[in-house]
Short mmCIF file of C-alpha atoms and ligand atoms in Angstrom, two decimals:
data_model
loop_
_atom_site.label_atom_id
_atom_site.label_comp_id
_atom_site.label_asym_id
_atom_site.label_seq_id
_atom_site.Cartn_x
_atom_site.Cartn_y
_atom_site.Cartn_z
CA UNK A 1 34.75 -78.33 29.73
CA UNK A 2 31.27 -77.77 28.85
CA UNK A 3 28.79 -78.86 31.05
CA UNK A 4 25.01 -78.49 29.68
CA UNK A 5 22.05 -79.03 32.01
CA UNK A 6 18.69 -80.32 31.50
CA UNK A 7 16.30 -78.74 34.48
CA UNK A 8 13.32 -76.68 35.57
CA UNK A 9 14.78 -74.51 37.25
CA UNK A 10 17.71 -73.13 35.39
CA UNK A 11 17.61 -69.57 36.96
CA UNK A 12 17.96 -71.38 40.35
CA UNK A 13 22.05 -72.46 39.18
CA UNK A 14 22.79 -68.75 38.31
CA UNK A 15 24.12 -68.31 42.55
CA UNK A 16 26.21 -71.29 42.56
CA UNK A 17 27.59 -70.73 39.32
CA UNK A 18 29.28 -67.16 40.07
CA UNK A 19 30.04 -67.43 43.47
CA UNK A 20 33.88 -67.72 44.28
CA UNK A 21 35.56 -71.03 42.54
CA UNK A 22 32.89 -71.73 39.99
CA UNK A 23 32.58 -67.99 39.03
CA UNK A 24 36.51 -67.59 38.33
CA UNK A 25 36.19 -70.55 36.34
CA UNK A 26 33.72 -69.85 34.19
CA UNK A 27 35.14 -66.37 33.55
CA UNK A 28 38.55 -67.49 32.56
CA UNK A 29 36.57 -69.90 30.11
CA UNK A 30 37.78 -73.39 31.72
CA UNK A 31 34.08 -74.35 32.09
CA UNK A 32 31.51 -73.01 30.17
CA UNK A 33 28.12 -74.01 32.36
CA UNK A 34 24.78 -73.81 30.37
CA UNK A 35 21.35 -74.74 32.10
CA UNK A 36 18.57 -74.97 29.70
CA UNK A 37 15.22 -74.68 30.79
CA UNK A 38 13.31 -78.18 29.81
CA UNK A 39 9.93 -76.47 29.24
CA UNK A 40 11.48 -75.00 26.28
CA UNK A 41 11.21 -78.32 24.75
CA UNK A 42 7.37 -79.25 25.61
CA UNK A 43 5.27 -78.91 22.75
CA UNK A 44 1.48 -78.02 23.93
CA UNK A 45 -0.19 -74.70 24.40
CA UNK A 46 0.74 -75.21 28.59
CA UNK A 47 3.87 -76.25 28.36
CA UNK A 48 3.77 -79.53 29.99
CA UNK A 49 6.46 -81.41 30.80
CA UNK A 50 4.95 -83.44 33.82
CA UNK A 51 1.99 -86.30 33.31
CA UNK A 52 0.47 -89.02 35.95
CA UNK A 53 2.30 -92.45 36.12
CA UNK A 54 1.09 -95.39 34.33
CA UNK A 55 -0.39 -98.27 36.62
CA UNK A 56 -1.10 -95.39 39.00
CA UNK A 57 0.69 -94.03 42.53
CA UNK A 58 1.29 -90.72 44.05
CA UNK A 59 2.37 -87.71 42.09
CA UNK A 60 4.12 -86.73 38.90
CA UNK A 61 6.48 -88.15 35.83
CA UNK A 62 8.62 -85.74 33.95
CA UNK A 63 7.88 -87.04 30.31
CA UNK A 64 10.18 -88.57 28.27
CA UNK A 65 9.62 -86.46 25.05
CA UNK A 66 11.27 -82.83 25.96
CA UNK A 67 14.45 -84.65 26.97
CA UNK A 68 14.79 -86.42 23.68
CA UNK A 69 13.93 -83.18 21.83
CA UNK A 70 16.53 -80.99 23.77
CA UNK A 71 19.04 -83.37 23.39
CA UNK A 72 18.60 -83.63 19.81
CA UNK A 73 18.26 -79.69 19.44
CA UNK A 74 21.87 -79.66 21.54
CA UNK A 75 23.70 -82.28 19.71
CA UNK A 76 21.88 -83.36 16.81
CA UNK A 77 21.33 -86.89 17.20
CA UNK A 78 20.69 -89.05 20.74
CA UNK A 79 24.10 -90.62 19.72
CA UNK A 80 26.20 -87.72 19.51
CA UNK A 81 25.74 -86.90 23.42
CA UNK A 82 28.07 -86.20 25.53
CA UNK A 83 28.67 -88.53 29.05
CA UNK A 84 25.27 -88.55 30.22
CA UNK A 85 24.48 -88.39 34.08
CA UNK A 86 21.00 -88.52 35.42
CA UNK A 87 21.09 -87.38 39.28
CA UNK A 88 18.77 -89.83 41.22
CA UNK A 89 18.05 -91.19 44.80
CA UNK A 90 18.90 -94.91 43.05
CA UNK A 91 22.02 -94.00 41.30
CA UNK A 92 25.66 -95.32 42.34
CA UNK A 93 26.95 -93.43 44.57
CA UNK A 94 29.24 -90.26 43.54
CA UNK A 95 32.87 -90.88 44.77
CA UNK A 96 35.83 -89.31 44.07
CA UNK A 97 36.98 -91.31 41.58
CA UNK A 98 33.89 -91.07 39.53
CA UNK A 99 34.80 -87.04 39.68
CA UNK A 100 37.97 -87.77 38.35
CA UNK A 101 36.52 -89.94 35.47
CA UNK A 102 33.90 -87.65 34.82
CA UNK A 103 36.61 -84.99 34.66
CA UNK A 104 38.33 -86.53 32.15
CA UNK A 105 35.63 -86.11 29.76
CA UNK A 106 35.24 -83.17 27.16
CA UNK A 107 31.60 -82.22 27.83
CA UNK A 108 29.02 -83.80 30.06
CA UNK A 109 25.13 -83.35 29.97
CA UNK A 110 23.33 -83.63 33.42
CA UNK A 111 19.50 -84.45 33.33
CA UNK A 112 17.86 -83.01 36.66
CA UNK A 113 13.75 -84.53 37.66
CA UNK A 114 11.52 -83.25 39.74
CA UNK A 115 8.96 -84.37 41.44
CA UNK A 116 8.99 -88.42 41.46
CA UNK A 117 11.46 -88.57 39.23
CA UNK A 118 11.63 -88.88 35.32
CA UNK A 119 10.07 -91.27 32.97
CA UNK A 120 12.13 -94.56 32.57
CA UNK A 121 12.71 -94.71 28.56
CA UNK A 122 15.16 -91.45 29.30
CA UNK A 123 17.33 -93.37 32.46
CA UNK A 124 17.29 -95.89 29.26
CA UNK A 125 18.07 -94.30 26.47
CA UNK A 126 19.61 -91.23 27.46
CA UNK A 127 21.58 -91.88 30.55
CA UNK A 128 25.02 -93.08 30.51
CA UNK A 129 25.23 -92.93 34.20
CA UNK A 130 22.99 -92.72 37.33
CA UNK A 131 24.13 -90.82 40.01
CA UNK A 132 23.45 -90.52 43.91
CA UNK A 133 25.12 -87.68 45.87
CA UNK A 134 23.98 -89.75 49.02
CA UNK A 135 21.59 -91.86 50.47
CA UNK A 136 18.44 -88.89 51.81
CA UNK A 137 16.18 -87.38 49.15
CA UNK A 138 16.43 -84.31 47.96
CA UNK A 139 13.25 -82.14 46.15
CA UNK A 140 15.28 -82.59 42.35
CA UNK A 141 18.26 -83.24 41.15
CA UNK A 142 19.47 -79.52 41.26
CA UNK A 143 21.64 -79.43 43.96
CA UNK A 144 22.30 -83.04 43.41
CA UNK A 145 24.02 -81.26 39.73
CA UNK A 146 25.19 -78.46 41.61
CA UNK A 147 27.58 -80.65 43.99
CA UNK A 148 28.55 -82.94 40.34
CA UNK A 149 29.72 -79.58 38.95
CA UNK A 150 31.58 -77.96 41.50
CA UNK A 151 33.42 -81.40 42.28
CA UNK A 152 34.20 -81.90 39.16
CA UNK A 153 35.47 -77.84 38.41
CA UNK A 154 37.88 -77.96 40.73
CA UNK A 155 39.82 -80.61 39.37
CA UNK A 156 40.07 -79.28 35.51
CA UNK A 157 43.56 -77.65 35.12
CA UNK A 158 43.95 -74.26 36.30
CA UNK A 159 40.87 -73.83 38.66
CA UNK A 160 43.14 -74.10 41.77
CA UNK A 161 46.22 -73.87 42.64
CA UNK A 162 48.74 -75.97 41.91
CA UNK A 163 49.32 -78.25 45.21
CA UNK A 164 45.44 -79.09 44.37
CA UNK A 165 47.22 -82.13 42.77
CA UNK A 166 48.89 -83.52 45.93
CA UNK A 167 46.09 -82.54 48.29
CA UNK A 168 43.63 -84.67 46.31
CA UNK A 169 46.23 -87.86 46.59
CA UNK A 170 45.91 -87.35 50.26
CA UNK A 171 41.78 -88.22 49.71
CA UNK A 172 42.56 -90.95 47.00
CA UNK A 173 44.96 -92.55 50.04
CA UNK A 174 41.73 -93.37 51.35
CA UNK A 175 41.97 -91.34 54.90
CA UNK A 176 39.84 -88.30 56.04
CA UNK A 177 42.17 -85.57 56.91
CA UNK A 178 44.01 -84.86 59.80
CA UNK A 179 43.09 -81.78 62.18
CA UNK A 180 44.18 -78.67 60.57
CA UNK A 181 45.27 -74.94 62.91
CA UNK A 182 45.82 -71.07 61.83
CA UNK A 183 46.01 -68.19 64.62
CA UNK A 184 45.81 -67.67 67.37
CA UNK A 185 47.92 -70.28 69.21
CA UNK A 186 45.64 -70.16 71.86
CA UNK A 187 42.29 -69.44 71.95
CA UNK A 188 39.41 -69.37 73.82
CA UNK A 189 41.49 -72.02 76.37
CA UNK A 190 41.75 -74.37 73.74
CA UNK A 191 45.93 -74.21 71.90
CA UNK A 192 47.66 -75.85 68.90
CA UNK A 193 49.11 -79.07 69.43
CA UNK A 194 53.03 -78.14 70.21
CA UNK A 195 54.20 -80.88 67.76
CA UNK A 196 52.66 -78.47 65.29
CA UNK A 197 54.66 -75.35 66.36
CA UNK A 198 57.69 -77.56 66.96
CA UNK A 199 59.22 -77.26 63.41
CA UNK A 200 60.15 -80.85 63.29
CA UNK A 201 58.87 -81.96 59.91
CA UNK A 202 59.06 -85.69 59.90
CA UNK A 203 57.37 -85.43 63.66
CA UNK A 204 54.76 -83.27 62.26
CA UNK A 205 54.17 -85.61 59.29
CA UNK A 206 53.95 -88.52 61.11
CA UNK A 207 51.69 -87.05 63.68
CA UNK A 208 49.14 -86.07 60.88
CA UNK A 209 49.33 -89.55 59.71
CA UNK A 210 48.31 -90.98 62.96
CA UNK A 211 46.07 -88.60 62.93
CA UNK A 212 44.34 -89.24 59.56
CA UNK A 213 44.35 -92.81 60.14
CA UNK A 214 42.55 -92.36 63.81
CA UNK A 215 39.91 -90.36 62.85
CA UNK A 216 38.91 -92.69 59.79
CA UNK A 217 39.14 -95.64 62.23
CA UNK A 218 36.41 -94.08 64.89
CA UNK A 219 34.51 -91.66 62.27
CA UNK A 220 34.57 -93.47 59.09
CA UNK A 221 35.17 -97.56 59.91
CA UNK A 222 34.09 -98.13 56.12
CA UNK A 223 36.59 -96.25 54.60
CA UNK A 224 38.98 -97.73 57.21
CA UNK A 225 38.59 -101.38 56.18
CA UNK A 226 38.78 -100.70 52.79
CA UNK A 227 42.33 -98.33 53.59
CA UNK A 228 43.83 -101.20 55.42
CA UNK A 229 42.83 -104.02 53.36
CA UNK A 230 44.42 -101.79 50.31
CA UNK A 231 47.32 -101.39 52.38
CA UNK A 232 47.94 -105.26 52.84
CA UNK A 233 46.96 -105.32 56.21
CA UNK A 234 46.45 -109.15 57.74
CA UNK A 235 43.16 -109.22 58.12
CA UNK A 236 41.22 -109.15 60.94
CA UNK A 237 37.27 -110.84 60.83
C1 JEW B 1 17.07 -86.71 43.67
C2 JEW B 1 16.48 -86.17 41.37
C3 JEW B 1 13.94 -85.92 41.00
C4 JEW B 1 19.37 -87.42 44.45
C5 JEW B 1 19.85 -87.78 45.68
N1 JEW B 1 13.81 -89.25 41.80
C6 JEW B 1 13.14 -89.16 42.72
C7 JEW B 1 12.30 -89.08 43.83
C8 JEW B 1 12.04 -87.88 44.53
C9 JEW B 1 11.20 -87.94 45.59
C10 JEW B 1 10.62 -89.12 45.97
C11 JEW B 1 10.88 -90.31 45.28
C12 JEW B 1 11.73 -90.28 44.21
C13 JEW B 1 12.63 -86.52 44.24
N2 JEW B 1 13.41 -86.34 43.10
C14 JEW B 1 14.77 -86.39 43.04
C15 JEW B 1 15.72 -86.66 44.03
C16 JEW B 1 17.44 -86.45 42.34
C17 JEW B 1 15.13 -86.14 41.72
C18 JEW B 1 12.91 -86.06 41.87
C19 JEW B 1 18.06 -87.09 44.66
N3 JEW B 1 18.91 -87.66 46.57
N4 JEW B 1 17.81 -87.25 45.97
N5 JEW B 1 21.07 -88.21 46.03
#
């Protein structure tokens, strides 16, 4: 997959982008990860890619015209983009399954702002989707790209291992995940559960079950609702 990015700061994706899962990725040419810098695109003597906002208000607009010209000089025409996804405060939220669809997709373009944000006209025109990575704001939508990538990586084939596939039905169940142990047994006073050294299989699954659905009861009561009502639980309000 090819995943181009529109940003000021495209030196600052250069540490994310080799380190560990995203670095073997790109190396055995699964995903092929190209941040441009946007001020190539600005026309003037200075560069400028930022202006004041119309009708007034604190701070700066990234302007609409470098976007449309680097778009154009990627793809040739504003119609022959790829999936489109502008990272913003206001965006739906990013959920699994929108990493999965976005997955599924040959190429994707990610527009980053800075400062308040970018001008409308390229949300408009350009973006196919608006995305939040949560609900606090961040400087830019960087790191806000930075999480869209690596969520995404990891699911195109052959960037992890092959039980990758089951693990990620165990988030689409809807349940965080139960309490996981390595060595020592014991440590520090606190030990492994003994159903967990017990060998029995179906106890151990069923114990991770409980636990799974217990913790998204008390941690996550959103997710929990949602879980049961999918599950046909009678409800309960
Ligand atoms: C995020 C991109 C660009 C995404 C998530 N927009 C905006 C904005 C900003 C500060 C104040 C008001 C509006 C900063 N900012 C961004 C923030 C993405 C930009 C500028 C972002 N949180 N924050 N999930």
């Amino acid at each position: 997959m090819r995943i181009d990015v529109l940003t000021l700061f495209p030196d600052w994706f250069a540490g994310p982008l080799d380190a560990s899962l995203l670095g073997r990725a790109r190396s055995s040419g699964i995903l092929d990860v190209r941040p441009h810098d946007l001020r190539r695109w600005a026309t003037d003597r200075h560069r400028t890619v930022d202006d004041l906002p119309f009708g007034g208000g604190a701070g700066m607009l990234l302007k609409p015209e470098p976007f449309f010209a680097a778009v154009e000089a990627l793809y040739g025409s504003v119609e022959n983009r790829p999936r489109t996804v502008v990272l913003t405060p206001s965006g739906q939220r990013l959920t699994q399954r929108l990493v999965q669809a976005l997955a599924g997709e040959p190429a994707l373009l990610l527009l980053c702002g800075r400062y308040e944000g970018i001008d409308e006209r390229v949300h408009a025109a350009l973006a196919t989707d608006e995305v939040s990575v949560g609900d606090y704001v961040l400087a830019g939508g960087e790191v806000a790209a930075a999480v869209v990538i690596e969520a995404v990586a990891r699911l195109l084939p052959g960037v992890m291992g092959n039980d990758s596939s089951a693990h990620e039905e165990s988030f689409a169940d809807g349940l965080l995940e139960y309490p996981q142990y390595t060595r020592p047994a014991e440590f520090r006073g606190m030990s492994v559960p003994d159903i967990l050294r017990s060998g029995d299989h179906g106890r151990v699954a069923a114990w991770r079950r409980d636990q799974a659905v217990e913790r998204t009861r008390t941690g996550r009561p959103d997710l929990y609702r949602a879980w049961r009502e999918r599950h046909g639980a009678p409800r309960s309000d």
